[in-house]
Amino acid sequence: MLMNIFKDNKNINVYLLFIIAMFISIIILNRWLVTDLGLLSFGRLWQLYVSYTDLGFVRRGFVGTFLSISGINSLFSNEFIFAFFIHHISIIIFTVLIIYYCILKKIKNFLFIFGIAFSPTFIIYQGYNTGTLDIFVLTIALINILYVKNYITFSVNIMIGIFVHETFIFTLPAQFFSFYLCNNSNNIKIRDFIKTLDFKSLIPIIATASALAIILFFGKNNISEIEFKDLMQIKMPNAYMTHSLWSGYWELSSSLEKNTKSIQILLSNFDNGKIFFLLPSILYLIILILRTFHYATPQLNKFLLVIAIIFPVLISLVAWDYPRWIAISANMSILITLKLISMSGVKYSRWNKIIAIFCLFAPFGTVVVDQPFPLHQFVLDSLIR
């Protein structure tokens, strides 16, 4: 099979586009070599070190627990070096999964592949979006949307994803849409799907409800701030007091009431005009949605398709990294489109050319609203100095 892949020149083009995008992402990841922040440019590290063995069960502790129990996060004496190392590996795995799927499903349209590979929210974006667990969330969502057809595997991945980070919950509509409505062409209509529901079909829903209940009732940190920070200082001495959120205490101890302040911040962005900086990413998301219509089969419910894609934007109600949430929605659209193109057999869309133009602005921003094109702004600032 591998020999056949390499014999096809179009497959080689697929490899090259994605590999080039991966290297661009890695170059952006290693911006610490040229920025004033140095290694601190990675951002928060606590997600890679917080562990159930130290704190009991806490939300967002799955990755750190795995890395701690396995000893992987002790490979390097400097936590920042380890964080960059694990992010390199994550970007490579993420890219390989996309490459393999495109080759497996014989997706070879050059312009379509170009728009995926160099998307301002997809592979290249992961090199800039550090200090979060987004790449882990996105990778699990990718596996469930593109690869998984087994109910048990799908359900286990859902529980793992929710334990990795609660933002995973907002990717579930896209995952359910793909799993229930795209995997079986005979049950692609809503009415047909409801008629065929059985216990096996309910396993992912039960798994989701169970994971949410566990997070809600048992996931909050119960250790005092002093004790918590003393523990994290031991585990991350190089990150100690590097910024106000260095330890993870605020994130793991925050309540829903505190997080709803995000709505006030969002409204303030309307008042001060900063909301206009989100327009490029919003426009990009709209065009991606329009393209999914082109690849969708007639039987698919377009309303449910749109809801599945834009659902991550609702994270804005509880957290104020607005560009990140738009990027997650854009990525759900990309993943669903990859699923749809393998079903419909349609090879061309007029939207591909417009989407390719947006690639010139990769990567989009992550947290700071008035920095929609951070790489371009960094280059311009460097030239002006």
XYZ file of C-alpha atoms in Angstrom:
385
model
C 0.000 0.000 0.000
C 2.811 2.414 0.905
C 4.527 1.726 -2.441
C 1.314 2.575 -4.311
C 1.041 5.833 -2.367
C 4.532 6.921 -3.354
C 3.981 5.969 -7.026
C 1.156 8.484 -7.366
C 2.476 11.991 -8.049
C -0.716 13.568 -6.708
C -0.174 11.746 -3.418
C 3.328 13.192 -3.284
C 1.833 16.673 -3.755
C -0.487 16.011 -0.827
C 2.469 15.009 1.310
C 4.498 18.039 0.288
C 1.773 20.605 0.984
C 1.047 19.224 4.431
C 4.710 18.726 5.305
C 5.521 22.306 4.250
C 2.640 23.550 6.405
C 3.903 21.430 9.298
C 7.384 22.930 9.035
C 5.935 26.452 8.928
C 3.983 25.610 12.073
C 7.158 24.338 13.755
C 9.075 27.464 12.706
C 6.359 29.619 14.287
C 6.433 27.416 17.379
C 10.142 28.152 17.740
C 9.597 31.911 17.736
C 11.216 31.897 21.172
C 14.544 32.026 19.350
C 13.841 35.536 18.049
C 11.313 37.081 20.445
C 12.104 39.096 23.560
C 10.134 36.635 25.717
C 12.362 33.721 24.795
C 11.114 30.416 26.227
C 8.350 32.268 28.068
C 6.645 32.769 24.698
C 5.148 29.285 25.108
C 2.756 30.553 27.767
C 1.266 28.440 30.552
C 2.760 25.049 31.372
C 0.692 23.835 34.303
C -1.603 21.712 32.083
C 1.354 19.420 31.423
C 2.188 18.961 35.112
C -1.044 19.023 37.123
C -1.821 15.440 38.140
C -4.511 13.365 39.822
C -1.807 11.729 41.932
C -1.026 15.089 43.576
C -4.389 16.839 43.667
C -6.971 14.104 43.365
C -9.346 14.245 40.420
C -9.441 17.743 38.902
C -10.686 18.973 35.554
C -8.035 19.429 32.854
C -5.789 17.008 34.685
C -5.811 14.077 32.253
C -2.835 15.097 30.090
C -0.666 16.104 33.058
C -1.541 12.869 34.875
C -0.551 10.746 31.876
C 2.696 12.661 31.411
C 3.498 12.508 35.147
C 2.742 8.811 35.678
C 4.675 7.845 32.553
C 7.547 10.133 33.577
C 7.550 11.796 30.170
C 7.331 15.307 31.635
C 10.539 14.720 33.569
C 12.619 14.058 30.439
C 13.975 17.619 30.503
C 15.189 19.630 33.470
C 13.585 22.787 32.055
C 9.784 22.608 31.869
C 9.646 25.086 28.986
C 11.924 22.903 26.868
C 9.658 19.935 27.573
C 6.560 21.945 26.652
C 8.076 22.876 23.287
C 9.147 19.259 22.780
C 5.680 17.811 23.408
C 4.108 20.476 21.189
C 6.458 19.527 18.343
C 5.368 15.902 18.681
C 1.692 16.903 18.824
C 1.917 18.965 15.625
C 3.616 16.077 13.806
C 0.986 13.548 14.939
C -1.837 15.909 14.018
C -0.400 16.474 10.527
C 0.243 12.784 9.888
C -3.374 11.953 10.778
C -4.605 14.475 8.210
C -2.188 13.270 5.523
C -3.158 9.639 6.026
C -6.873 10.412 5.840
C -6.520 12.390 2.608
C -4.559 9.580 0.997
C -6.877 6.898 2.390
C -9.915 8.675 0.925
C -8.051 9.707 -2.250
C -8.585 13.411 -1.687
C -6.209 14.930 -4.235
C -7.640 18.240 -5.455
C -4.672 20.593 -5.206
C -6.573 23.776 -4.355
C -8.685 22.013 -1.736
C -5.607 20.464 -0.124
C -3.815 23.812 -0.235
C -6.682 25.471 1.651
C -6.583 22.763 4.327
C -2.803 22.588 4.714
C -2.210 26.344 4.936
C -5.437 27.257 6.708
C -4.995 30.145 9.183
C -6.701 28.063 11.905
C -5.502 24.517 11.282
C -1.934 23.144 11.129
C -0.016 26.432 11.011
C -2.227 27.838 13.756
C -1.130 25.098 16.167
C 2.430 26.423 16.078
C 1.225 29.755 17.431
C -1.496 28.498 19.763
C 0.691 27.368 22.674
C 0.076 27.377 26.404
C -3.291 25.628 25.940
C -4.562 22.088 25.502
C -6.265 22.941 22.200
C -4.079 20.699 20.056
C -4.963 17.690 22.231
C -8.664 18.576 22.062
C -8.498 19.040 18.292
C -6.592 15.791 17.714
C -9.130 13.707 19.647
C -11.976 15.444 17.800
C -10.184 14.748 14.508
C -9.897 11.035 15.304
C -13.573 10.785 16.240
C -14.797 12.740 13.208
C -12.594 11.204 10.527
C -11.673 7.734 11.704
C -13.901 6.231 14.381
C -16.983 4.156 13.512
C -17.173 2.008 16.637
C -19.538 3.140 19.421
C -17.256 2.087 22.274
C -14.142 3.737 20.834
C -16.133 6.868 20.052
C -17.465 6.992 23.621
C -14.078 6.401 25.260
C -12.571 9.208 23.176
C -15.387 11.520 24.255
C -14.711 10.856 27.936
C -10.962 11.351 27.476
C -11.557 14.580 25.556
C -13.814 16.010 28.268
C -11.261 15.098 30.932
C -8.536 16.792 28.845
C -10.419 20.121 28.721
C -14.034 21.256 28.930
C -13.776 23.038 25.563
C -13.982 19.551 24.066
C -17.679 19.565 24.995
C -18.295 22.287 22.427
C -16.836 20.121 19.649
C -19.287 17.305 20.390
C -22.070 18.517 18.058
C -19.619 18.238 15.142
C -18.513 14.818 16.337
C -22.071 13.548 16.792
C -23.060 14.964 13.406
C -20.211 13.117 11.733
C -20.615 9.874 13.681
C -24.394 9.491 13.508
C -25.300 11.196 10.238
C -22.218 10.765 8.042
C -20.943 7.272 8.855
C -24.045 5.444 7.665
C -25.487 6.737 4.416
C -28.648 4.694 4.954
C -29.428 6.610 8.140
C -28.433 10.051 6.980
C -31.908 11.573 7.328
C -32.961 12.628 10.824
C -36.212 10.657 10.640
C -34.374 7.502 9.592
C -31.789 8.042 12.307
C -34.415 8.345 15.071
C -36.162 5.187 13.872
C -32.948 3.169 14.117
C -31.960 4.306 17.605
C -31.099 1.420 19.925
C -29.102 0.982 23.119
C -25.833 0.827 21.216
C -26.626 4.223 19.703
C -27.105 5.703 23.164
C -23.678 4.648 24.515
C -21.904 7.879 23.373
C -24.692 9.999 24.887
C -24.449 8.110 28.184
C -20.654 8.493 28.135
C -20.973 12.230 27.545
C -23.475 12.693 30.377
C -21.312 10.621 32.731
C -18.130 12.573 31.968
C -19.955 15.888 32.393
C -21.369 14.779 35.746
C -17.934 13.665 36.947
C -16.386 16.997 35.944
C -19.230 18.994 37.466
C -19.358 17.233 40.839
C -15.771 16.095 41.357
C -13.566 18.175 39.056
C -13.017 21.297 41.144
C -9.740 21.859 42.984
C -10.156 21.693 46.776
C -6.573 22.488 47.812
C -5.743 25.919 49.216
C -3.971 28.424 46.987
C -0.766 28.409 49.038
C -0.560 24.618 49.131
C -1.399 24.394 45.421
C 1.262 26.902 44.367
C 3.889 25.334 46.627
C 3.261 22.001 44.918
C 3.426 23.472 41.414
C 6.594 25.383 42.281
C 8.262 22.066 43.067
C 7.038 20.561 39.802
C 7.738 23.666 37.665
C 10.540 25.698 39.291
C 11.426 27.498 36.041
C 7.825 28.634 35.543
C 7.408 29.941 39.088
C 5.860 33.439 39.051
C 6.613 33.981 35.359
C 3.113 35.433 35.039
C -0.067 35.710 37.094
C -1.572 32.434 35.836
C 1.605 30.373 36.043
C 0.327 27.727 38.494
C -3.139 26.947 37.123
C -4.806 27.624 40.465
C -7.167 30.271 39.117
C -8.319 28.119 36.180
C -8.915 25.004 38.264
C -10.637 26.883 41.085
C -12.745 29.327 39.069
C -16.510 29.075 39.202
C -19.076 29.452 36.435
C -20.088 32.777 37.999
C -16.575 34.156 37.525
C -16.393 32.876 33.977
C -19.635 34.572 32.942
C -17.743 37.880 33.134
C -16.673 36.955 29.619
C -20.023 38.294 28.400
C -19.227 41.716 29.847
C -15.802 41.693 28.188
C -17.364 40.678 24.878
C -19.849 43.553 25.100
C -17.023 45.978 25.922
C -15.339 44.937 22.669
C -18.416 46.216 20.856
C -18.214 49.512 22.727
C -14.518 50.129 22.050
C -14.648 48.907 18.459
C -12.271 45.980 18.966
C -14.939 43.609 17.727
C -14.001 44.657 14.167
C -10.672 42.845 14.585
C -12.640 39.581 14.712
C -14.273 40.174 11.333
C -11.574 38.425 9.216
C -11.847 35.199 11.210
C -15.662 35.424 11.281
C -15.738 35.937 7.495
C -13.389 32.974 7.074
C -15.709 30.810 9.194
C -18.754 31.854 7.140
C -17.022 30.948 3.871
C -15.962 27.583 5.280
C -19.592 26.889 6.220
C -20.758 27.826 2.721
C -18.238 25.381 1.302
C -19.578 22.550 3.465
C -22.964 23.070 1.757
C -21.288 22.435 -1.583
C -19.876 19.083 -0.451
C -22.890 18.000 1.610
C -25.244 15.411 0.181
C -28.879 16.532 -0.359
C -30.143 14.363 2.517
C -28.082 16.147 5.158
C -29.886 18.608 7.413
C -28.156 21.949 6.713
C -29.438 23.544 9.914
C -27.870 20.822 12.067
C -24.689 21.117 10.018
C -24.383 24.837 10.786
C -25.130 24.305 14.495
C -22.487 21.584 14.688
C -19.875 23.900 13.187
C -20.564 27.138 15.059
C -21.253 25.576 18.459
C -17.673 26.207 19.764
C -18.254 29.958 19.366
C -20.567 29.658 22.374
C -17.486 29.232 24.564
C -17.354 33.034 24.326
C -20.098 33.114 26.951
C -17.746 31.685 29.591
C -14.225 32.515 28.357
C -12.791 35.519 26.536
C -10.264 33.993 24.124
C -12.672 34.847 21.318
C -10.278 34.273 18.363
C -9.562 30.766 19.703
C -13.222 29.814 19.792
C -13.780 31.031 16.243
C -10.716 29.009 15.190
C -12.127 25.860 16.807
C -15.389 26.364 14.897
C -13.434 26.843 11.677
C -11.569 23.616 12.356
C -14.831 21.746 12.935
C -15.925 22.966 9.508
C -12.661 21.753 7.959
C -12.930 18.319 9.577
C -16.578 17.883 8.601
C -15.739 18.984 5.044
C -13.032 16.334 4.873
C -15.640 13.808 5.958
C -18.219 15.063 3.454
C -15.890 15.151 0.457
C -15.121 11.461 0.952
C -18.885 10.759 0.955
C -20.100 12.969 -1.878
C -17.244 12.439 -4.312
C -17.416 16.134 -5.293
C -13.921 17.333 -6.161
C -14.342 21.030 -6.853
C -15.875 24.007 -5.064
C -15.812 27.641 -6.127
C -15.145 28.544 -2.484
C -11.730 26.841 -2.555
C -10.126 29.810 -4.336
C -11.392 32.302 -1.753
C -10.344 30.030 1.098
C -6.864 29.774 -0.437
C -6.558 33.581 -0.276
C -7.190 33.510 3.478
C -4.152 31.233 3.794
C -1.971 34.284 3.115
C -2.940 35.564 6.571
C -2.038 32.428 8.561
C -1.989 32.118 11.477
C -4.942 33.962 12.952
C -4.681 35.270 16.532
C -5.491 33.326 19.667
C -6.225 35.536 22.693
C -5.594 39.222 22.007
C -8.562 40.496 20.011
C -6.717 43.405 18.371
C -3.979 41.110 16.999
C -5.844 39.227 14.250
C -2.652 38.460 12.274
C 0.083 38.076 14.926
C 2.838 36.780 12.637
C 2.346 39.593 10.125
C 2.230 42.157 12.912
C 5.418 40.748 14.457
C 7.259 40.959 11.127
C 6.057 44.510 10.524
C 7.045 45.605 14.039
C 10.497 44.076 13.541
C 10.973 45.934 10.248
C 9.834 49.252 11.725
C 12.226 49.058 14.706
